[in-house]
Coordinates of C-alpha atoms in Angstrom, one line a residue:
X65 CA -32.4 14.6 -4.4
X66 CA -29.3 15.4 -6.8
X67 CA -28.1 18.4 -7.6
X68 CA -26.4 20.1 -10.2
X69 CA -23.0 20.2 -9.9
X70 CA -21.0 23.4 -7.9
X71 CA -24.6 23.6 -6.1
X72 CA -24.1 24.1 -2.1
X73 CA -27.3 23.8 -1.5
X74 CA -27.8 22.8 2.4
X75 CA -24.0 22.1 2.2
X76 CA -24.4 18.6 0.0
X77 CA -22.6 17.7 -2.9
X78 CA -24.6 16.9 -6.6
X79 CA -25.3 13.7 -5.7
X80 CA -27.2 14.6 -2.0
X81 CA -24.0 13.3 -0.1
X82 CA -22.9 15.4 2.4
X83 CA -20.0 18.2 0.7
X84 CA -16.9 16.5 0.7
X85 CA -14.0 18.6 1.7
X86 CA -10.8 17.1 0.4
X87 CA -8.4 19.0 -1.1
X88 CA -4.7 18.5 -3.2
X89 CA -2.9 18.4 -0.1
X90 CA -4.8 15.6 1.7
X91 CA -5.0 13.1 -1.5
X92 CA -1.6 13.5 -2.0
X93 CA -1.3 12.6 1.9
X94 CA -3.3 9.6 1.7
X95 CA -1.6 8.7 -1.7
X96 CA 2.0 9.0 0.2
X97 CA 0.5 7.4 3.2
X98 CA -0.9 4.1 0.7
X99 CA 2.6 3.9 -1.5
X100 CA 5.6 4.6 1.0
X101 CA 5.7 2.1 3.5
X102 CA 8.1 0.4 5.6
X103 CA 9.4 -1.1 2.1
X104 CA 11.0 1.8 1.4
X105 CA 13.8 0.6 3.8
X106 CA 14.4 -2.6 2.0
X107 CA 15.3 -1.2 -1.4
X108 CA 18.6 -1.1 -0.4
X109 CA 18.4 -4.8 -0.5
X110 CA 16.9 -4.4 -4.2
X111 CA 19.3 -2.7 -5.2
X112 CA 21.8 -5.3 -4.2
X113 CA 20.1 -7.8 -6.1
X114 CA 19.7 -5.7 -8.9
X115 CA 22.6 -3.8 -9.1
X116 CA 23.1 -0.2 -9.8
X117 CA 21.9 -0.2 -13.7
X118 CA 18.7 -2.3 -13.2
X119 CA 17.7 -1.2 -9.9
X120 CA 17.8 2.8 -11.3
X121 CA 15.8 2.0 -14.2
X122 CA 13.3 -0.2 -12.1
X123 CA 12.4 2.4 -10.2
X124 CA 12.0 4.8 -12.8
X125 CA 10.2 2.4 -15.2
X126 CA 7.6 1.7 -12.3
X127 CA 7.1 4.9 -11.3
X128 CA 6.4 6.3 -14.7
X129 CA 3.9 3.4 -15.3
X130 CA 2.1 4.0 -12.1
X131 CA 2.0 8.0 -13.1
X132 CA 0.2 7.2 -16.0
X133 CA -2.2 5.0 -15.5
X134 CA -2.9 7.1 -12.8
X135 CA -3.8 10.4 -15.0
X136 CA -6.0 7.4 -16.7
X137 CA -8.1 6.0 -13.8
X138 CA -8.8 9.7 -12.5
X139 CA -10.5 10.3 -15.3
X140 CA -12.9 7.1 -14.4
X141 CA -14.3 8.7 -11.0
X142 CA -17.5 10.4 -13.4
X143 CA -19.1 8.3 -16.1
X144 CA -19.5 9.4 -19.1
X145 CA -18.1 12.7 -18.6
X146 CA -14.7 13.0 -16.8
X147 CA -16.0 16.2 -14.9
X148 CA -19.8 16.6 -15.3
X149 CA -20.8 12.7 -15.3
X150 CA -22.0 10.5 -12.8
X151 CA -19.7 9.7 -9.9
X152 CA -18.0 6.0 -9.7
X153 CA -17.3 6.4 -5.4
X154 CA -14.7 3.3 -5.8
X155 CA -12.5 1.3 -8.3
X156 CA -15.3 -1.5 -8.5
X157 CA -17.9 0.8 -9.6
X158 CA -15.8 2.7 -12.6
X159 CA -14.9 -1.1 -13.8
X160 CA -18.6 -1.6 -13.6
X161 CA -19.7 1.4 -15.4
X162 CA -16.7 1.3 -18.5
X163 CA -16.4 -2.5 -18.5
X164 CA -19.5 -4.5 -17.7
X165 CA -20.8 -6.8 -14.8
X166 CA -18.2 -9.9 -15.2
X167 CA -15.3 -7.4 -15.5
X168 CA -16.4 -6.0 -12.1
X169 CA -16.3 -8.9 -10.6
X170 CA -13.2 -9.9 -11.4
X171 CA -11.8 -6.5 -10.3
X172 CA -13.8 -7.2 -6.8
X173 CA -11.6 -10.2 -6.3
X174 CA -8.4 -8.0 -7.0
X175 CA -8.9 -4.9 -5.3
X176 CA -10.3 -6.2 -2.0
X177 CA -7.9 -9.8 -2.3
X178 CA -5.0 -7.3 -1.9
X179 CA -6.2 -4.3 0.5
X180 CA -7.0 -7.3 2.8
X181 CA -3.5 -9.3 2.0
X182 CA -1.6 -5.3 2.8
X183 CA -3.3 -5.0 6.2
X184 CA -1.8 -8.2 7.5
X185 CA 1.2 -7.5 6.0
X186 CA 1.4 -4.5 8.0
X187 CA 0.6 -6.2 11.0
X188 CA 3.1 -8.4 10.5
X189 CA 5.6 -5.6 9.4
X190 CA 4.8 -3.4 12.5
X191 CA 5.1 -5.9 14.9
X192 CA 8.5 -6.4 13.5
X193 CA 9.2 -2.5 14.1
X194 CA 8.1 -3.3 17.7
X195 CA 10.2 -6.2 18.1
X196 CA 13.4 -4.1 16.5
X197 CA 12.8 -1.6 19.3
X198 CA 13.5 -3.3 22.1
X199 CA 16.2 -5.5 20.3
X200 CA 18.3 -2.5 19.3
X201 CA 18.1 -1.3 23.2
X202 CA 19.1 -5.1 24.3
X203 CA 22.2 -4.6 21.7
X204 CA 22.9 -1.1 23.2
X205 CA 23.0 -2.8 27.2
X206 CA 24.4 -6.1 25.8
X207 CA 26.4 -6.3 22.8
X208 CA 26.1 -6.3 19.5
X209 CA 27.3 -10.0 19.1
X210 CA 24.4 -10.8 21.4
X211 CA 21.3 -13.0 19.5
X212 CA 18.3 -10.6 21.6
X213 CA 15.8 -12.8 19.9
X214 CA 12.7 -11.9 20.8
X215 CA 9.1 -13.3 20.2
X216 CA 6.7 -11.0 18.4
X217 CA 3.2 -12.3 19.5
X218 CA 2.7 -9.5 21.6
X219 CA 3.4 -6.6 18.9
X220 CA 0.8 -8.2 17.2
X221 CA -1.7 -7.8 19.9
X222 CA -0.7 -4.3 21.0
X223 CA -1.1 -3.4 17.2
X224 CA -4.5 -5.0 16.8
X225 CA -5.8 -3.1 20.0
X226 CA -4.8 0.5 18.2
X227 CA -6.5 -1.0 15.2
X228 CA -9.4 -1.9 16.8
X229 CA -10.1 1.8 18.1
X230 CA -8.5 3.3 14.9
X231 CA -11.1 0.9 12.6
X232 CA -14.4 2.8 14.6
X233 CA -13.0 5.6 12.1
X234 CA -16.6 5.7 10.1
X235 CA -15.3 6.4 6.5
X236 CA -12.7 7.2 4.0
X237 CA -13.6 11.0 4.5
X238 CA -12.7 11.0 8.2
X239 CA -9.4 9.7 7.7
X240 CA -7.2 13.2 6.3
X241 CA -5.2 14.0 9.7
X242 CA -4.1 10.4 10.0
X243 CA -2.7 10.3 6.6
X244 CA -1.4 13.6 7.1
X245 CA 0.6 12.1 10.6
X246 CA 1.3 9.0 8.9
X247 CA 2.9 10.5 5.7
X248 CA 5.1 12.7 8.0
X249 CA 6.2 10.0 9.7
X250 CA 7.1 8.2 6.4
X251 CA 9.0 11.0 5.9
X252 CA 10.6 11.0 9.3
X253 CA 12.3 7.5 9.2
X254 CA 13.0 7.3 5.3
X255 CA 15.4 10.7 6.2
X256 CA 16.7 8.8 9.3
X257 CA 17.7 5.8 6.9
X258 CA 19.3 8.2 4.6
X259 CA 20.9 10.1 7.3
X260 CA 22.6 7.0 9.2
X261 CA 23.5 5.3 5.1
X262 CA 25.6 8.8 4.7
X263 CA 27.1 8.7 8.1
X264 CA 28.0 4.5 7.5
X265 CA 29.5 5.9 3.9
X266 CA 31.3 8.6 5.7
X267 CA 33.0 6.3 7.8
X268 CA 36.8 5.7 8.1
X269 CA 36.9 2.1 5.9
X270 CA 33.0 2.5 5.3
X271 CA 33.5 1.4 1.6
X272 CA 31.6 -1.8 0.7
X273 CA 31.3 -3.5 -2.6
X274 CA 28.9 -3.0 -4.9
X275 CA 28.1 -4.0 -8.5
X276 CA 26.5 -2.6 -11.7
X277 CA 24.8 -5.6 -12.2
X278 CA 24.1 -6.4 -8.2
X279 CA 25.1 -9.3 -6.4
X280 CA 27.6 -11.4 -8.9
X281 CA 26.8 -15.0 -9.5
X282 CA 29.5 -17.4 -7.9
X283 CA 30.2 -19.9 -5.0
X284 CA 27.9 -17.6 -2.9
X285 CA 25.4 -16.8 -4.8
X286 CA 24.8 -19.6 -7.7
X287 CA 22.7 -18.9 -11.0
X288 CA 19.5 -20.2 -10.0
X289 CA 19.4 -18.4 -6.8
X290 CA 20.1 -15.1 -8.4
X291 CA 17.7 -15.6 -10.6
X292 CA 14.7 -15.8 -7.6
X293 CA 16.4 -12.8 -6.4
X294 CA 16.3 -10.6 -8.7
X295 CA 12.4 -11.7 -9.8
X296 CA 11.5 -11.6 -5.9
X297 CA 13.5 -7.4 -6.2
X298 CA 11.7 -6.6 -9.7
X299 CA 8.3 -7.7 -7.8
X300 CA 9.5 -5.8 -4.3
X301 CA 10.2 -2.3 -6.9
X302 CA 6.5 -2.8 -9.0
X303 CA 4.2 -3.4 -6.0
X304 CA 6.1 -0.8 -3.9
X305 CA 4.4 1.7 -6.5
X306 CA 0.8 -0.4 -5.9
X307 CA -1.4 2.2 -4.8
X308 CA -4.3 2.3 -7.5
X309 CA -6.5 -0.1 -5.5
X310 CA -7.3 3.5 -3.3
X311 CA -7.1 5.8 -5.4
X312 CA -10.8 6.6 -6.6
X313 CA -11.7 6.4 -2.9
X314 CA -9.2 8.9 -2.1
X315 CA -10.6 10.7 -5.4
X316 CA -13.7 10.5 -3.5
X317 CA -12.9 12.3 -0.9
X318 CA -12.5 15.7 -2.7
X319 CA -14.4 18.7 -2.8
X320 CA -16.2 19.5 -6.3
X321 CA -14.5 22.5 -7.3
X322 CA -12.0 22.3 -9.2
X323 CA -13.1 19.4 -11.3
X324 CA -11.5 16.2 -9.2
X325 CA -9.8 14.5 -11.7
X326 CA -7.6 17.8 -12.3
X327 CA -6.7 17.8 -8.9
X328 CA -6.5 13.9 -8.5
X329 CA -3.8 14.0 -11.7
X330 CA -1.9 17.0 -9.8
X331 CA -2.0 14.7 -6.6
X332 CA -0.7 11.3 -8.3
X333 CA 1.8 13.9 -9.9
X334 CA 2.9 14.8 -6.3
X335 CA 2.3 11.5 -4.9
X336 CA 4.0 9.2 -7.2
X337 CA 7.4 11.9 -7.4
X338 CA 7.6 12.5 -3.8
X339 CA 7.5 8.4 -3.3
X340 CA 10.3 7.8 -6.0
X341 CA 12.1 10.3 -5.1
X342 CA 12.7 9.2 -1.7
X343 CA 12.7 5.3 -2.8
X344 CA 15.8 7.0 -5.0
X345 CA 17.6 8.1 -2.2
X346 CA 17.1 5.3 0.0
X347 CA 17.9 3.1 -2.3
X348 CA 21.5 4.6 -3.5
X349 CA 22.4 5.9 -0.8
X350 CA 21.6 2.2 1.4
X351 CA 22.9 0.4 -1.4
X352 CA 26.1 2.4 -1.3
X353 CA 26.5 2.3 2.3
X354 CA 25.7 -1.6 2.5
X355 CA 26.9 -2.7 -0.7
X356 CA 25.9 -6.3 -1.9
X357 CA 25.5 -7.4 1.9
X358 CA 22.5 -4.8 2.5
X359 CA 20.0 -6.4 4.8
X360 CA 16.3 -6.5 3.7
X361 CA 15.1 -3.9 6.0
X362 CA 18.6 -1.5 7.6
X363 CA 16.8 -0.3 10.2
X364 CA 14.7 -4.0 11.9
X365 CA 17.1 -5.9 10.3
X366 CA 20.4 -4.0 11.8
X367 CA 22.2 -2.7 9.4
X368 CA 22.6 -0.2 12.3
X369 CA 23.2 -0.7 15.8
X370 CA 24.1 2.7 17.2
X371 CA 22.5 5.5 18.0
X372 CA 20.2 3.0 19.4
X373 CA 18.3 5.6 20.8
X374 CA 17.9 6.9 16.9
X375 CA 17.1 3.4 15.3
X376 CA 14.3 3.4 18.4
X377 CA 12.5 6.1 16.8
X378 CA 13.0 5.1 13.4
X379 CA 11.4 2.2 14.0
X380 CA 8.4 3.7 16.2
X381 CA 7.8 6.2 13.0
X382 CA 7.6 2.4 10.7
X383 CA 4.8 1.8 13.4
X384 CA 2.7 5.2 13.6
X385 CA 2.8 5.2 9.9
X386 CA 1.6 1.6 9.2
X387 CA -0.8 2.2 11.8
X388 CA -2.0 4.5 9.3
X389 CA -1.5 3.1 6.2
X390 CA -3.4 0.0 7.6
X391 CA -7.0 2.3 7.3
X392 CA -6.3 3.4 4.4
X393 CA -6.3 0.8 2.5
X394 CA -8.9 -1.1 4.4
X395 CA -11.5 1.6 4.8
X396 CA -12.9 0.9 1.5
X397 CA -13.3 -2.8 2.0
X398 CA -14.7 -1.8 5.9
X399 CA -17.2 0.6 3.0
X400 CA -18.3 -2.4 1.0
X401 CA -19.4 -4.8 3.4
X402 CA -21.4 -2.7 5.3
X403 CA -23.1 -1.0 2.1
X404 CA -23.4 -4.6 0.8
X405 CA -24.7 -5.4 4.3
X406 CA -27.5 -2.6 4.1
X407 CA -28.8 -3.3 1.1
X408 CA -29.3 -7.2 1.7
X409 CA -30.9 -6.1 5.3
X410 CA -32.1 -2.9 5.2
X411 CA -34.7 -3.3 8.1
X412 CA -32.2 -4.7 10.5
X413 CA -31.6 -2.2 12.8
X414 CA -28.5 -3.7 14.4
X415 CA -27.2 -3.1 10.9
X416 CA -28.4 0.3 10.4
X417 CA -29.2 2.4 13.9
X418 CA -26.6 4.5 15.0
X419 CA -26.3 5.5 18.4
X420 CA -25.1 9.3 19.6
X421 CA -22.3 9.4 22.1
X422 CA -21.4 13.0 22.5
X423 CA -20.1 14.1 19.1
X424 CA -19.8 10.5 18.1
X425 CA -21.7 8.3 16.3
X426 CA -21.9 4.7 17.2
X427 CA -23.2 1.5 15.0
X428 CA -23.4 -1.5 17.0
X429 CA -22.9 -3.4 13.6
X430 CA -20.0 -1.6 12.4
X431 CA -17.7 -2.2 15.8
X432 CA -18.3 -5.4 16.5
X433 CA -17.8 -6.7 12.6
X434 CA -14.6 -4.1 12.2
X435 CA -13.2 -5.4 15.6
X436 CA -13.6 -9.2 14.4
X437 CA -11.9 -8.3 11.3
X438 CA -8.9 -7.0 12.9
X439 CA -8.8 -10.1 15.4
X440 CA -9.1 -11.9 12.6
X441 CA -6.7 -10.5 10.3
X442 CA -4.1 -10.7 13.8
X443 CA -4.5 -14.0 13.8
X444 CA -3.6 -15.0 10.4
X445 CA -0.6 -12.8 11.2
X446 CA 0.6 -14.6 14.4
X447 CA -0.3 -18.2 12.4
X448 CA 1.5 -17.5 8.9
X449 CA 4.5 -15.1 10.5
X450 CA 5.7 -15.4 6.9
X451 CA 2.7 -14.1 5.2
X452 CA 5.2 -11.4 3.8
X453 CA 6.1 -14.0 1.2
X454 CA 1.8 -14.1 0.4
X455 CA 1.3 -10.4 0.3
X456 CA 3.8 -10.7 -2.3
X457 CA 2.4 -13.1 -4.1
X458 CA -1.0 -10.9 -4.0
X459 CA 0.6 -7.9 -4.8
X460 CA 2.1 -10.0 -7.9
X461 CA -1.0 -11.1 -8.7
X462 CA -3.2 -7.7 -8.7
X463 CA -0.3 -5.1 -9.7
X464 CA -0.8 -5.7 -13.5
X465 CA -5.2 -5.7 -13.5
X466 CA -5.6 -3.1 -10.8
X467 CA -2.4 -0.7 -12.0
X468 CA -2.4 -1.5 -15.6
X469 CA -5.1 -3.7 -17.4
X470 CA -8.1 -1.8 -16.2
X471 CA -7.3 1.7 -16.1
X472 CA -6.0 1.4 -19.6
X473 CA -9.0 -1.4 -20.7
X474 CA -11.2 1.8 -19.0
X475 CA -9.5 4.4 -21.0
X476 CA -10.0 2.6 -24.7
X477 CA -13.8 2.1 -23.3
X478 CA -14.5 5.5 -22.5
X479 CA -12.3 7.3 -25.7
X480 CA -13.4 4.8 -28.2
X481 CA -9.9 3.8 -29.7
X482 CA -9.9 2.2 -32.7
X483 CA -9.1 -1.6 -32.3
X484 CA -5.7 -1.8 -34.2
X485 CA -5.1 1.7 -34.1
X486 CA -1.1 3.3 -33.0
X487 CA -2.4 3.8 -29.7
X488 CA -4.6 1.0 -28.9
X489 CA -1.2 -1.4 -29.9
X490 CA 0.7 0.4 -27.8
X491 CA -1.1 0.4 -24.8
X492 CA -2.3 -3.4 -25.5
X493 CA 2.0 -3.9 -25.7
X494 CA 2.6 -2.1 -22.3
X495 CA -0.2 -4.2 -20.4
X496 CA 1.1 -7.5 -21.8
X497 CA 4.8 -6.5 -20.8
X498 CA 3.1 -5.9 -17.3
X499 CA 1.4 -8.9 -17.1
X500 CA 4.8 -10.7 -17.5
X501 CA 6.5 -8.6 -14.9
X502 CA 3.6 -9.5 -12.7
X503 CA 4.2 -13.6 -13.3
X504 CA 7.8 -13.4 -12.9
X505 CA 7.2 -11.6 -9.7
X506 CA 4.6 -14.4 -8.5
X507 CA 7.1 -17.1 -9.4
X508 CA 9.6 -15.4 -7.0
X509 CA 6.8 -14.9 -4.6
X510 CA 5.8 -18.6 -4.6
X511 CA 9.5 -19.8 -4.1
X512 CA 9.8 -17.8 -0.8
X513 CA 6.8 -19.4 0.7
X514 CA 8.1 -22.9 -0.6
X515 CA 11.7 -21.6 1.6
X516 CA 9.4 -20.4 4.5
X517 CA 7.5 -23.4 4.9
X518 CA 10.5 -25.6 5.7
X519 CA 11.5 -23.8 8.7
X520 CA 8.1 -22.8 9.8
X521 CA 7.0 -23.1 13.5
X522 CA 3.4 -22.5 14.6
X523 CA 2.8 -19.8 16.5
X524 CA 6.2 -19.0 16.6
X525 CA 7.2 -15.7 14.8
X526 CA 10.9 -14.4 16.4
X527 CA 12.8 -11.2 15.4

């Protein structure tokens, strides 16, 4: 039975759930956790595409975007009323209850088209982290002119076994500490990679060349070329902010009092300056250090070699982090199959026992479909070791409905702007100018799969 809201009764919230217990602190873990990832590391390489004029005002741009809209889907989690109305517990269902059934569908295929895309990126990513690890020691023992190639097949298993045990995690709710650990470790090897960019600039002849405009056009780099490169950076910068696809889950997950979206805005608000601050940072400072040559990621892709034993545990912070980011954003697509699964069987009890082990609770459904999802998703990672190239095109393809379109469509819904009005034009001109950063980022996206393809080898991903 519901009750009214701020009521404890038997420890449940108003709508008979058990009382959530999130708080500021761990939504603005799991919103660092979703939005700095192993990317950060690769801005540098943005920059140098970008130069030091547009890649600034990139981030900046993005990250006051992403801010905004932000403040505007937190205000979706309760329908009608921002803080007294009817909870929305995920992005589908506030599309649903603003926007109507065919808008809801089409923000189904978006939302869970790019959680799945970001967990195999991540595979694919941490695997590379792996690789990197033992690489950098085979450089230390070696040389540095040594190739140390080695075949990443069995990253990809070692990471899908941690998944597998992580993914037995029941819910969204359950999932604060590992956020917590995973945005501390985000923090960990984004102040490594500014700490070794400061000691490279610090250097005796450690200046390198860089450009307010980025890489200039020439006999190295011709027109058409920069052109892909600087679309495939612009796309990099906008989905690196890409976190709204979570973010009413992680709303979710807080307790009722004070109202949750006051505290969710306060949390984007923390979230999204933490993140671009450090992207900042990491960006200058690798861009300075590097110059136009910066590698796509300085610390798998060697833009240092020594301390080895320092790059080591950069690169083993990439991995506990992903390992983390990897539930965060899959949880609420684990969420929708099985409630979807319920509902269509509701007197199957393989689908709905749970068995007690200790203080753990055990659905026979959940961990064998969970575990097959994760062998699944490792497989498509071993096959398409380039799949990089299509998480990009998804993220290109659902930044502009999932960060823009539909929490502002949602907004004009649920305030009534007048059609034509100052604001409604506005807003209308800031999604369209979205919409084309989004296609220019897909046509980048698509040309590095077309490049990837030629050279591609089955079963055959080396670092």
């Amino acid at each position: 039975m519901s009750m009214e809201k701020g009521d404890s009764n038997e420890g449940y919230d108003d709508d008979g759930r058990v009382k959530r217990t999130g708080t500021l602190i761990s939504a603005s873990a799991h919103i660092i956790t979703a939005v700095i990832g192993s990317g950060v590391l690769s801005l540098a390489w943005c920059f140098g595409q970008l130069g030091w004029i547009a890649g600034t005002a990139s981030l900046m741009v993005f990250a006051v975007i992403t801010w905004f809209t932000c403040l505007l889907l937190s205000d979706c989690y309760r329908s009608p009323d921002p803080v007294t109305g009817t909870r929305n517990y995920n992005y589908m269902q506030a599309v649903k209850a603003n926007l109507g059934g065919l808008q809801y569908k089409l923000c189904g295929i978006a939302q869970y088209g790019i959680l799945i895309g970001a967990t195999i990126g991540y595979t694919i990513t941490a695997a590379i982290s792996m690789a990197a690890i033992e690489r950098s020691n085979c450089f230390h023992k070696s040389g540095h002119h040594k190739g140390c190639h080695t075949l990443n097949n069995s990253y990809l298993l070692i990471f899908a076994i941690i998944e597998i045990v992580l993914s037995q995690i029941p819910n969204f709710h359950k999932l604060s500490l590992i956020s917590i650990v995973a945005t501390i470790m985000s923090f960990t090897y984004a102040t490594i990679g500014i700490a070794l960019s400061i000691a490279k600039i610090a250097e005796e002849g450690g200046h390198t060349r860089t450009s307010l405009t980025g890489i200039p056009v020439g006999k190295d780099m011709p027109s058409v070329d920069k052109m892909w490169t600087t679309f495939s950076a612009i796309g990099d910068i906008a989905f690196a902010y890409s976190f709204c696809p979570v973010l009413l889950e992680i709303q979710d997950t807080l307790r009722s009092s004070p109202p949750e979206n006051k505290v969710m805005k306060r949390a984007s608000t923390v979230g999204v300056s933490a993140s671009t601050l450090f992207y900042m940072i990491c960006g200058t400072l690798g861009y300075a250090a590097f110059g136009n040559d910066a590698p796509g990621n300085y610390l798998t892709g060697f833009g240092f070699y020594e301390p080895f034993w320092l790059i080591d545990f950069g690169n083993l912070c990439i991995v506990i982090h992903l390992l983390g980011a990897y539930q965060v954003y899959i949880q609420p697509f684990f969420a929708f199959v099985e409630n979807w699964s319920k509902e269509k069987w509701p007197q199957n009890k393989f689908i709905t026992i749970e068995y007690s082990l200790g203080k753990y609770k055990i659905n026979i459904y959940r961990l064998a479909w969970r575990s097959g999802y994760v062998v699944l998703a490792t497989l498509v990672a071993m096959i398409f070791p380039f799949f990089n190239s299509f998480l990009g095109l998804i993220g290109a393809a659902t930044f502009w409905p999932l960060t823009v379109y539909f929490p502002i469509e949602m907004y004009i819904s649920k305030a009534k702007i007048e059609k034509y009005s100052f604001t409604w034009i506005w807003m209308k001109v800031l999604s369209l100018a979205c919409l084309t950063v989004s296609l220019v980022a897909a046509a980048g996206s698509i040309r590095g799969l077309v490049v990837s393809v030629e050279t591609f080898k089955l079963f055959h991903s080396v670092s």
